[in-house]
């Protein structure tokens, strides 16, 4: 199975494979090593992983599992409910999620992330797979109190560090999508455990719906919604989202300094 990573440039790790962003390198993981497109290698533990993708936008689907919509007292949507997280909210595997001072209620939302592979506009659900590069793991961290208070979701979903993604992304050829399960743990205790087949709107329908109103660019990230079991987390907790076949995305929660 191939896994693609982005990692920080470091003088102590002499490999060169620039991403389009300064100070960012990219490579594939093989046998515990990062292999750059030029064939240079470094040990995985030598490198500091960055968010697995560098999207121009993070498109999210709200209430895409019926049981999750109900657990928050919301109606089950009749068409995809779309919102955005800003790229400034991106966060790497292992990096802290910062609990904002102005929120009292922080929630995890484990989700499958879709990595867009080709520019997409007005595409049909049936051809959506052609536009997908692969899949990853997203934690759609949410300040639930601010989300409710504001009515719209930009602030509650958009703080810096609120979009952990990774640790890597896996090409679609290596993923049996319908067999995936989202398992979220807080301090090792299972809070969410559900198959992705519980999605109301599948990836094809989501891509058709989104590309009808905006152009999706290669590298864009789509968070496909969270299953039931959302709940709070606090400073000092460690949250992990495991999707067998994709990996484990783990982040500590820290208080804002
Ligand atoms: Mg979500």
PDB file of C-alpha atoms and ligand atoms in Angstrom:
ATOM      1  CA  UNK A   1       0.000   0.000   0.000  1.00  0.00           C
ATOM      2  CA  UNK A   2       1.342   3.408  -0.958  1.00  0.00           C
ATOM      3  CA  UNK A   3       1.032   6.305   1.462  1.00  0.00           C
ATOM      4  CA  UNK A   4       1.959   9.878   0.564  1.00  0.00           C
ATOM      5  CA  UNK A   5       3.296  12.322   3.132  1.00  0.00           C
ATOM      6  CA  UNK A   6       4.288  15.948   3.328  1.00  0.00           C
ATOM      7  CA  UNK A   7       7.040  16.834   5.772  1.00  0.00           C
ATOM      8  CA  UNK A   8       9.083  19.778   6.962  1.00  0.00           C
ATOM      9  CA  UNK A   9      12.415  20.629   5.389  1.00  0.00           C
ATOM     10  CA  UNK A  10      15.182  20.073   7.929  1.00  0.00           C
ATOM     11  CA  UNK A  11      18.935  20.665   7.463  1.00  0.00           C
ATOM     12  CA  UNK A  12      19.593  17.478   9.440  1.00  0.00           C
ATOM     13  CA  UNK A  13      17.673  15.403   6.880  1.00  0.00           C
ATOM     14  CA  UNK A  14      19.394  15.971   3.530  1.00  0.00           C
ATOM     15  CA  UNK A  15      16.616  15.210   1.055  1.00  0.00           C
ATOM     16  CA  UNK A  16      15.162  17.586  -1.511  1.00  0.00           C
ATOM     17  CA  UNK A  17      11.692  17.178  -2.960  1.00  0.00           C
ATOM     18  CA  UNK A  18       9.988  20.534  -2.829  1.00  0.00           C
ATOM     19  CA  UNK A  19       6.246  20.737  -2.578  1.00  0.00           C
ATOM     20  CA  UNK A  20       4.676  23.897  -3.971  1.00  0.00           C
ATOM     21  CA  UNK A  21       4.976  25.409  -0.475  1.00  0.00           C
ATOM     22  CA  UNK A  22       8.268  26.768   0.919  1.00  0.00           C
ATOM     23  CA  UNK A  23       9.939  24.515   3.477  1.00  0.00           C
ATOM     24  CA  UNK A  24       7.692  21.583   2.606  1.00  0.00           C
ATOM     25  CA  UNK A  25       8.916  18.305   1.106  1.00  0.00           C
ATOM     26  CA  UNK A  26       6.915  15.341  -0.085  1.00  0.00           C
ATOM     27  CA  UNK A  27       7.421  11.635  -0.484  1.00  0.00           C
ATOM     28  CA  UNK A  28       5.982   8.156  -0.328  1.00  0.00           C
ATOM     29  CA  UNK A  29       6.325   5.822   2.657  1.00  0.00           C
ATOM     30  CA  UNK A  30       7.985   2.460   2.079  1.00  0.00           C
ATOM     31  CA  UNK A  31       9.171   0.110   4.804  1.00  0.00           C
ATOM     32  CA  UNK A  32       9.338   2.844   7.431  1.00  0.00           C
ATOM     33  CA  UNK A  33      11.206   5.227   5.146  1.00  0.00           C
ATOM     34  CA  UNK A  34      10.161   8.344   3.305  1.00  0.00           C
ATOM     35  CA  UNK A  35      11.130   8.092  -0.358  1.00  0.00           C
ATOM     36  CA  UNK A  36      11.147  11.321  -2.358  1.00  0.00           C
ATOM     37  CA  UNK A  37      10.174  11.467  -6.052  1.00  0.00           C
ATOM     38  CA  UNK A  38      13.925  11.727  -6.795  1.00  0.00           C
ATOM     39  CA  UNK A  39      14.633   8.476  -4.925  1.00  0.00           C
ATOM     40  CA  UNK A  40      16.243   9.982  -1.813  1.00  0.00           C
ATOM     41  CA  UNK A  41      15.224   8.394   1.471  1.00  0.00           C
ATOM     42  CA  UNK A  42      14.963   9.316   5.155  1.00  0.00           C
ATOM     43  CA  UNK A  43      13.704   7.400   8.145  1.00  0.00           C
ATOM     44  CA  UNK A  44      10.082   8.218   8.975  1.00  0.00           C
ATOM     45  CA  UNK A  45      11.026   9.069  12.582  1.00  0.00           C
ATOM     46  CA  UNK A  46      13.605  11.579  11.297  1.00  0.00           C
ATOM     47  CA  UNK A  47      11.007  13.764   9.624  1.00  0.00           C
ATOM     48  CA  UNK A  48       8.324  16.014  11.035  1.00  0.00           C
ATOM     49  CA  UNK A  49       5.062  15.268   9.267  1.00  0.00           C
ATOM     50  CA  UNK A  50       2.938  18.162   8.035  1.00  0.00           C
ATOM     51  CA  UNK A  51      -0.763  18.121   7.136  1.00  0.00           C
ATOM     52  CA  UNK A  52      -1.059  15.367   4.538  1.00  0.00           C
ATOM     53  CA  UNK A  53      -2.534  17.676   1.914  1.00  0.00           C
ATOM     54  CA  UNK A  54      -2.278  21.372   1.012  1.00  0.00           C
ATOM     55  CA  UNK A  55      -5.795  22.166  -0.198  1.00  0.00           C
ATOM     56  CA  UNK A  56      -6.982  25.491  -1.628  1.00  0.00           C
ATOM     57  CA  UNK A  57     -10.150  24.810   0.363  1.00  0.00           C
ATOM     58  CA  UNK A  58     -11.565  22.279   2.797  1.00  0.00           C
ATOM     59  CA  UNK A  59     -15.124  21.405   1.876  1.00  0.00           C
ATOM     60  CA  UNK A  60     -17.115  19.705   4.627  1.00  0.00           C
ATOM     61  CA  UNK A  61     -20.417  17.865   4.701  1.00  0.00           C
ATOM     62  CA  UNK A  62     -22.583  18.366   7.781  1.00  0.00           C
ATOM     63  CA  UNK A  63     -25.013  15.791   9.171  1.00  0.00           C
ATOM     64  CA  UNK A  64     -24.130  13.101   6.633  1.00  0.00           C
ATOM     65  CA  UNK A  65     -25.008  10.214   8.968  1.00  0.00           C
ATOM     66  CA  UNK A  66     -28.644  10.031  10.087  1.00  0.00           C
ATOM     67  CA  UNK A  67     -27.837   8.907  13.639  1.00  0.00           C
ATOM     68  CA  UNK A  68     -25.408  11.815  14.076  1.00  0.00           C
ATOM     69  CA  UNK A  69     -27.969  14.364  12.855  1.00  0.00           C
ATOM     70  CA  UNK A  70     -30.456  12.966  15.375  1.00  0.00           C
ATOM     71  CA  UNK A  71     -28.023  12.905  18.304  1.00  0.00           C
ATOM     72  CA  UNK A  72     -27.623  16.694  18.020  1.00  0.00           C
ATOM     73  CA  UNK A  73     -31.362  17.192  17.613  1.00  0.00           C
ATOM     74  CA  UNK A  74     -31.162  18.057  13.916  1.00  0.00           C
ATOM     75  CA  UNK A  75     -33.304  16.939  10.994  1.00  0.00           C
ATOM     76  CA  UNK A  76     -31.786  14.499   8.507  1.00  0.00           C
ATOM     77  CA  UNK A  77     -30.884  16.625   5.455  1.00  0.00           C
ATOM     78  CA  UNK A  78     -32.524  16.007   2.095  1.00  0.00           C
ATOM     79  CA  UNK A  79     -29.506  17.301   0.157  1.00  0.00           C
ATOM     80  CA  UNK A  80     -25.831  17.665   1.181  1.00  0.00           C
ATOM     81  CA  UNK A  81     -25.253  20.393   3.784  1.00  0.00           C
ATOM     82  CA  UNK A  82     -21.951  22.041   2.835  1.00  0.00           C
ATOM     83  CA  UNK A  83     -19.632  24.329   4.778  1.00  0.00           C
ATOM     84  CA  UNK A  84     -15.964  25.288   4.573  1.00  0.00           C
ATOM     85  CA  UNK A  85     -13.054  25.163   6.959  1.00  0.00           C
ATOM     86  CA  UNK A  86     -10.213  27.581   6.144  1.00  0.00           C
ATOM     87  CA  UNK A  87      -6.799  26.219   5.085  1.00  0.00           C
ATOM     88  CA  UNK A  88      -5.401  28.060   8.139  1.00  0.00           C
ATOM     89  CA  UNK A  89      -7.136  25.448  10.322  1.00  0.00           C
ATOM     90  CA  UNK A  90      -4.999  22.596   8.898  1.00  0.00           C
ATOM     91  CA  UNK A  91      -3.040  20.609  11.448  1.00  0.00           C
ATOM     92  CA  UNK A  92      -0.617  17.690  11.271  1.00  0.00           C
ATOM     93  CA  UNK A  93      -0.779  14.249  12.852  1.00  0.00           C
ATOM     94  CA  UNK A  94       0.718  14.522  16.334  1.00  0.00           C
ATOM     95  CA  UNK A  95       0.429  18.313  16.571  1.00  0.00           C
ATOM     96  CA  UNK A  96      -1.707  19.889  19.292  1.00  0.00           C
ATOM     97  CA  UNK A  97      -5.313  21.000  18.853  1.00  0.00           C
ATOM     98  CA  UNK A  98      -5.590  24.264  20.777  1.00  0.00           C
ATOM     99  CA  UNK A  99      -8.701  24.668  22.967  1.00  0.00           C
ATOM    100  CA  UNK A 100      -9.769  28.293  22.372  1.00  0.00           C
ATOM    101  CA  UNK A 101     -10.181  30.544  25.366  1.00  0.00           C
ATOM    102  CA  UNK A 102     -13.525  31.782  24.046  1.00  0.00           C
ATOM    103  CA  UNK A 103     -15.099  28.322  23.838  1.00  0.00           C
ATOM    104  CA  UNK A 104     -16.364  26.085  26.647  1.00  0.00           C
ATOM    105  CA  UNK A 105     -17.284  23.071  24.504  1.00  0.00           C
ATOM    106  CA  UNK A 106     -14.840  21.472  22.116  1.00  0.00           C
ATOM    107  CA  UNK A 107     -15.876  18.395  20.129  1.00  0.00           C
ATOM    108  CA  UNK A 108     -14.088  15.830  17.955  1.00  0.00           C
ATOM    109  CA  UNK A 109     -15.596  14.604  14.668  1.00  0.00           C
ATOM    110  CA  UNK A 110     -13.778  11.687  13.041  1.00  0.00           C
ATOM    111  CA  UNK A 111     -14.306  11.646   9.262  1.00  0.00           C
ATOM    112  CA  UNK A 112     -13.056  10.177   6.002  1.00  0.00           C
ATOM    113  CA  UNK A 113     -11.275  12.789   3.874  1.00  0.00           C
ATOM    114  CA  UNK A 114     -11.395  12.715   0.076  1.00  0.00           C
ATOM    115  CA  UNK A 115      -8.355  14.122  -1.741  1.00  0.00           C
ATOM    116  CA  UNK A 116      -9.302  15.652  -5.078  1.00  0.00           C
ATOM    117  CA  UNK A 117      -7.017  14.572  -7.926  1.00  0.00           C
ATOM    118  CA  UNK A 118      -8.213  16.612 -10.914  1.00  0.00           C
ATOM    119  CA  UNK A 119      -9.908  19.932 -11.447  1.00  0.00           C
ATOM    120  CA  UNK A 120     -13.623  19.228 -11.197  1.00  0.00           C
ATOM    121  CA  UNK A 121     -16.584  21.333 -12.291  1.00  0.00           C
ATOM    122  CA  UNK A 122     -20.095  20.121 -13.124  1.00  0.00           C
ATOM    123  CA  UNK A 123     -19.161  16.476 -12.758  1.00  0.00           C
ATOM    124  CA  UNK A 124     -21.658  13.637 -12.457  1.00  0.00           C
ATOM    125  CA  UNK A 125     -21.780  11.333  -9.458  1.00  0.00           C
ATOM    126  CA  UNK A 126     -21.177   8.300 -11.674  1.00  0.00           C
ATOM    127  CA  UNK A 127     -17.809   9.683 -12.896  1.00  0.00           C
ATOM    128  CA  UNK A 128     -16.701  11.144  -9.551  1.00  0.00           C
ATOM    129  CA  UNK A 129     -14.085   8.463  -8.897  1.00  0.00           C
ATOM    130  CA  UNK A 130     -12.107   9.778 -11.888  1.00  0.00           C
ATOM    131  CA  UNK A 131     -11.621  13.022  -9.944  1.00  0.00           C
ATOM    132  CA  UNK A 132     -10.518  11.423  -6.674  1.00  0.00           C
ATOM    133  CA  UNK A 133      -6.801  10.939  -5.966  1.00  0.00           C
ATOM    134  CA  UNK A 134      -7.249   9.125  -2.692  1.00  0.00           C
ATOM    135  CA  UNK A 135      -8.414   9.156   0.890  1.00  0.00           C
ATOM    136  CA  UNK A 136      -7.197  10.308   4.273  1.00  0.00           C
ATOM    137  CA  UNK A 137      -8.429  10.909   7.824  1.00  0.00           C
ATOM    138  CA  UNK A 138      -9.847  14.191   9.110  1.00  0.00           C
ATOM    139  CA  UNK A 139     -10.833  15.347  12.574  1.00  0.00           C
ATOM    140  CA  UNK A 140     -13.398  18.114  12.014  1.00  0.00           C
ATOM    141  CA  UNK A 141     -12.757  19.763  15.388  1.00  0.00           C
ATOM    142  CA  UNK A 142     -15.679  21.957  16.402  1.00  0.00           C
ATOM    143  CA  UNK A 143     -16.286  24.581  19.091  1.00  0.00           C
ATOM    144  CA  UNK A 144     -19.881  23.403  19.502  1.00  0.00           C
ATOM    145  CA  UNK A 145     -20.987  26.338  21.647  1.00  0.00           C
ATOM    146  CA  UNK A 146     -19.774  28.914  19.132  1.00  0.00           C
ATOM    147  CA  UNK A 147     -21.254  26.946  16.229  1.00  0.00           C
ATOM    148  CA  UNK A 148     -24.670  27.063  17.932  1.00  0.00           C
ATOM    149  CA  UNK A 149     -24.351  30.669  19.080  1.00  0.00           C
ATOM    150  CA  UNK A 150     -23.285  32.056  15.699  1.00  0.00           C
ATOM    151  CA  UNK A 151     -25.888  30.276  13.591  1.00  0.00           C
ATOM    152  CA  UNK A 152     -23.367  29.906  10.789  1.00  0.00           C
ATOM    153  CA  UNK A 153     -20.310  27.778  11.327  1.00  0.00           C
ATOM    154  CA  UNK A 154     -17.216  29.660  10.232  1.00  0.00           C
ATOM    155  CA  UNK A 155     -15.958  30.495  13.713  1.00  0.00           C
ATOM    156  CA  UNK A 156     -16.953  27.265  15.450  1.00  0.00           C
ATOM    157  CA  UNK A 157     -15.255  25.174  12.751  1.00  0.00           C
ATOM    158  CA  UNK A 158     -12.478  27.484  11.684  1.00  0.00           C
ATOM    159  CA  UNK A 159      -9.966  28.043  14.483  1.00  0.00           C
ATOM    160  CA  UNK A 160      -6.295  27.428  13.790  1.00  0.00           C
ATOM    161  CA  UNK A 161      -5.445  23.743  14.528  1.00  0.00           C
ATOM    162  CA  UNK A 162      -9.117  22.630  14.048  1.00  0.00           C
ATOM    163  CA  UNK A 163      -8.438  20.467  10.979  1.00  0.00           C
ATOM    164  CA  UNK A 164      -6.009  17.648  11.745  1.00  0.00           C
ATOM    165  CA  UNK A 165      -5.510  15.611   8.559  1.00  0.00           C
ATOM    166  CA  UNK A 166      -3.296  12.625   7.882  1.00  0.00           C
ATOM    167  CA  UNK A 167      -0.933  11.168   8.901  1.00  0.00           C
ATOM    168  CA  UNK A 168      -0.774  10.570   5.111  1.00  0.00           C
ATOM    169  CA  UNK A 169      -3.112  10.007   2.226  1.00  0.00           C
ATOM    170  CA  UNK A 170      -3.637   6.715   0.419  1.00  0.00           C
ATOM    171  CA  UNK A 171      -4.306   6.468  -3.337  1.00  0.00           C
ATOM    172  CA  UNK A 172      -7.794   5.272  -4.209  1.00  0.00           C
ATOM    173  CA  UNK A 173      -6.423   2.148  -5.922  1.00  0.00           C
ATOM    174  CA  UNK A 174      -5.222   0.952  -2.512  1.00  0.00           C
ATOM    175  CA  UNK A 175      -8.510   1.600  -0.667  1.00  0.00           C
ATOM    176  CA  UNK A 176     -11.588  -0.600  -0.516  1.00  0.00           C
ATOM    177  CA  UNK A 177     -13.841   2.319   0.350  1.00  0.00           C
ATOM    178  CA  UNK A 178     -17.023   0.517   1.374  1.00  0.00           C
ATOM    179  CA  UNK A 179     -15.137  -1.543   3.950  1.00  0.00           C
ATOM    180  CA  UNK A 180     -13.882   1.514   5.884  1.00  0.00           C
ATOM    181  CA  UNK A 181     -14.979   2.211   9.479  1.00  0.00           C
ATOM    182  CA  UNK A 182     -14.406   5.403  11.432  1.00  0.00           C
ATOM    183  CA  UNK A 183     -13.246   4.716  14.999  1.00  0.00           C
ATOM    184  CA  UNK A 184     -12.609   7.720  17.239  1.00  0.00           C
ATOM    185  CA  UNK A 185     -11.055   7.347  20.684  1.00  0.00           C
ATOM    186  CA  UNK A 186     -10.491   9.824  23.501  1.00  0.00           C
ATOM    187  CA  UNK A 187      -7.645   8.703  25.754  1.00  0.00           C
ATOM    188  CA  UNK A 188      -8.010   5.226  24.268  1.00  0.00           C
ATOM    189  CA  UNK A 189     -11.756   4.935  24.954  1.00  0.00           C
ATOM    190  CA  UNK A 190     -13.907   4.315  21.868  1.00  0.00           C
ATOM    191  CA  UNK A 191     -16.426   7.118  21.223  1.00  0.00           C
ATOM    192  CA  UNK A 192     -17.295   6.629  17.566  1.00  0.00           C
ATOM    193  CA  UNK A 193     -17.290   3.329  15.676  1.00  0.00           C
ATOM    194  CA  UNK A 194     -19.299   3.244  12.472  1.00  0.00           C
ATOM    195  CA  UNK A 195     -19.021   2.052   8.861  1.00  0.00           C
ATOM    196  CA  UNK A 196     -18.815   4.641   6.086  1.00  0.00           C
ATOM    197  CA  UNK A 197     -21.698   2.831   4.403  1.00  0.00           C
ATOM    198  CA  UNK A 198     -23.871   4.802   6.855  1.00  0.00           C
ATOM    199  CA  UNK A 199     -23.323   8.000   4.881  1.00  0.00           C
ATOM    200  CA  UNK A 200     -26.543   9.554   3.594  1.00  0.00           C
ATOM    201  CA  UNK A 201     -24.781  11.083   0.565  1.00  0.00           C
ATOM    202  CA  UNK A 202     -21.918   9.060  -0.893  1.00  0.00           C
ATOM    203  CA  UNK A 203     -18.699  10.522  -2.289  1.00  0.00           C
ATOM    204  CA  UNK A 204     -20.077  10.650  -5.836  1.00  0.00           C
ATOM    205  CA  UNK A 205     -23.194  12.555  -4.815  1.00  0.00           C
ATOM    206  CA  UNK A 206     -21.103  14.945  -2.700  1.00  0.00           C
ATOM    207  CA  UNK A 207     -18.700  15.670  -5.572  1.00  0.00           C
ATOM    208  CA  UNK A 208     -21.561  16.243  -8.007  1.00  0.00           C
ATOM    209  CA  UNK A 209     -23.298  18.584  -5.577  1.00  0.00           C
ATOM    210  CA  UNK A 210     -20.171  20.597  -4.688  1.00  0.00           C
ATOM    211  CA  UNK A 211     -18.796  20.838  -8.233  1.00  0.00           C
ATOM    212  CA  UNK A 212     -22.116  22.263  -9.346  1.00  0.00           C
ATOM    213  CA  UNK A 213     -21.308  25.516  -7.525  1.00  0.00           C
ATOM    214  CA  UNK A 214     -17.513  25.614  -7.114  1.00  0.00           C
ATOM    215  CA  UNK A 215     -14.433  24.418  -8.946  1.00  0.00           C
ATOM    216  CA  UNK A 216     -12.553  21.726  -7.064  1.00  0.00           C
ATOM    217  CA  UNK A 217      -8.786  21.870  -7.511  1.00  0.00           C
ATOM    218  CA  UNK A 218      -6.234  19.047  -7.239  1.00  0.00           C
ATOM    219  CA  UNK A 219      -5.330  18.643  -3.580  1.00  0.00           C
ATOM    220  CA  UNK A 220      -8.610  20.016  -2.278  1.00  0.00           C
ATOM    221  CA  UNK A 221      -9.928  18.145   0.730  1.00  0.00           C
ATOM    222  CA  UNK A 222     -13.497  17.015   1.295  1.00  0.00           C
ATOM    223  CA  UNK A 223     -14.503  15.941   4.802  1.00  0.00           C
ATOM    224  CA  UNK A 224     -17.421  13.575   4.337  1.00  0.00           C
ATOM    225  CA  UNK A 225     -19.204  14.028   7.664  1.00  0.00           C
ATOM    226  CA  UNK A 226     -19.018  12.370  11.038  1.00  0.00           C
ATOM    227  CA  UNK A 227     -20.876   9.298  12.308  1.00  0.00           C
ATOM    228  CA  UNK A 228     -22.727   9.236  15.657  1.00  0.00           C
ATOM    229  CA  UNK A 229     -20.881   9.424  18.954  1.00  0.00           C
ATOM    230  CA  UNK A 230     -19.582  12.994  18.890  1.00  0.00           C
ATOM    231  CA  UNK A 231     -18.717  14.398  22.276  1.00  0.00           C
ATOM    232  CA  UNK A 232     -16.485  16.740  24.133  1.00  0.00           C
ATOM    233  CA  UNK A 233     -12.763  16.726  24.712  1.00  0.00           C
ATOM    234  CA  UNK A 234     -10.634  18.823  26.981  1.00  0.00           C
ATOM    235  CA  UNK A 235      -7.094  20.055  27.436  1.00  0.00           C
ATOM    236  CA  UNK A 236      -4.879  17.111  28.355  1.00  0.00           C
ATOM    237  CA  UNK A 237      -6.906  14.615  26.311  1.00  0.00           C
ATOM    238  CA  UNK A 238      -5.515  12.715  23.356  1.00  0.00           C
ATOM    239  CA  UNK A 239      -7.889  12.118  20.461  1.00  0.00           C
ATOM    240  CA  UNK A 240      -7.322   9.553  17.751  1.00  0.00           C
ATOM    241  CA  UNK A 241      -9.295   8.755  14.635  1.00  0.00           C
ATOM    242  CA  UNK A 242      -8.557   5.335  13.206  1.00  0.00           C
ATOM    243  CA  UNK A 243      -9.777   4.165   9.820  1.00  0.00           C
ATOM    244  CA  UNK A 244      -8.348   0.737   9.164  1.00  0.00           C
ATOM    245  CA  UNK A 245      -6.836   0.814   5.699  1.00  0.00           C
ATOM    246  CA  UNK A 246      -5.970   4.498   6.036  1.00  0.00           C
ATOM    247  CA  UNK A 247      -4.162   4.733   9.383  1.00  0.00           C
ATOM    248  CA  UNK A 248      -4.498   6.479  12.737  1.00  0.00           C
ATOM    249  CA  UNK A 249      -4.637  10.258  13.122  1.00  0.00           C
ATOM    250  CA  UNK A 250      -3.781  11.237  16.688  1.00  0.00           C
ATOM    251  CA  UNK A 251      -3.603  14.670  18.308  1.00  0.00           C
ATOM    252  CA  UNK A 252      -3.281  15.990  21.851  1.00  0.00           C
ATOM    253  CA  UNK A 253      -5.556  18.791  23.026  1.00  0.00           C
ATOM    254  CA  UNK A 254      -3.867  21.689  24.808  1.00  0.00           C
ATOM    255  CA  UNK A 255      -5.172  24.824  26.485  1.00  0.00           C
ATOM    256  CA  UNK A 256      -4.592  28.115  24.679  1.00  0.00           C
ATOM    257  CA  UNK A 257      -1.618  29.878  26.199  1.00  0.00           C
TER     258      UNK A 257
HETATM  259 MG1  LIG B   1     -18.010  17.297  10.565  1.00  0.00          MG
END
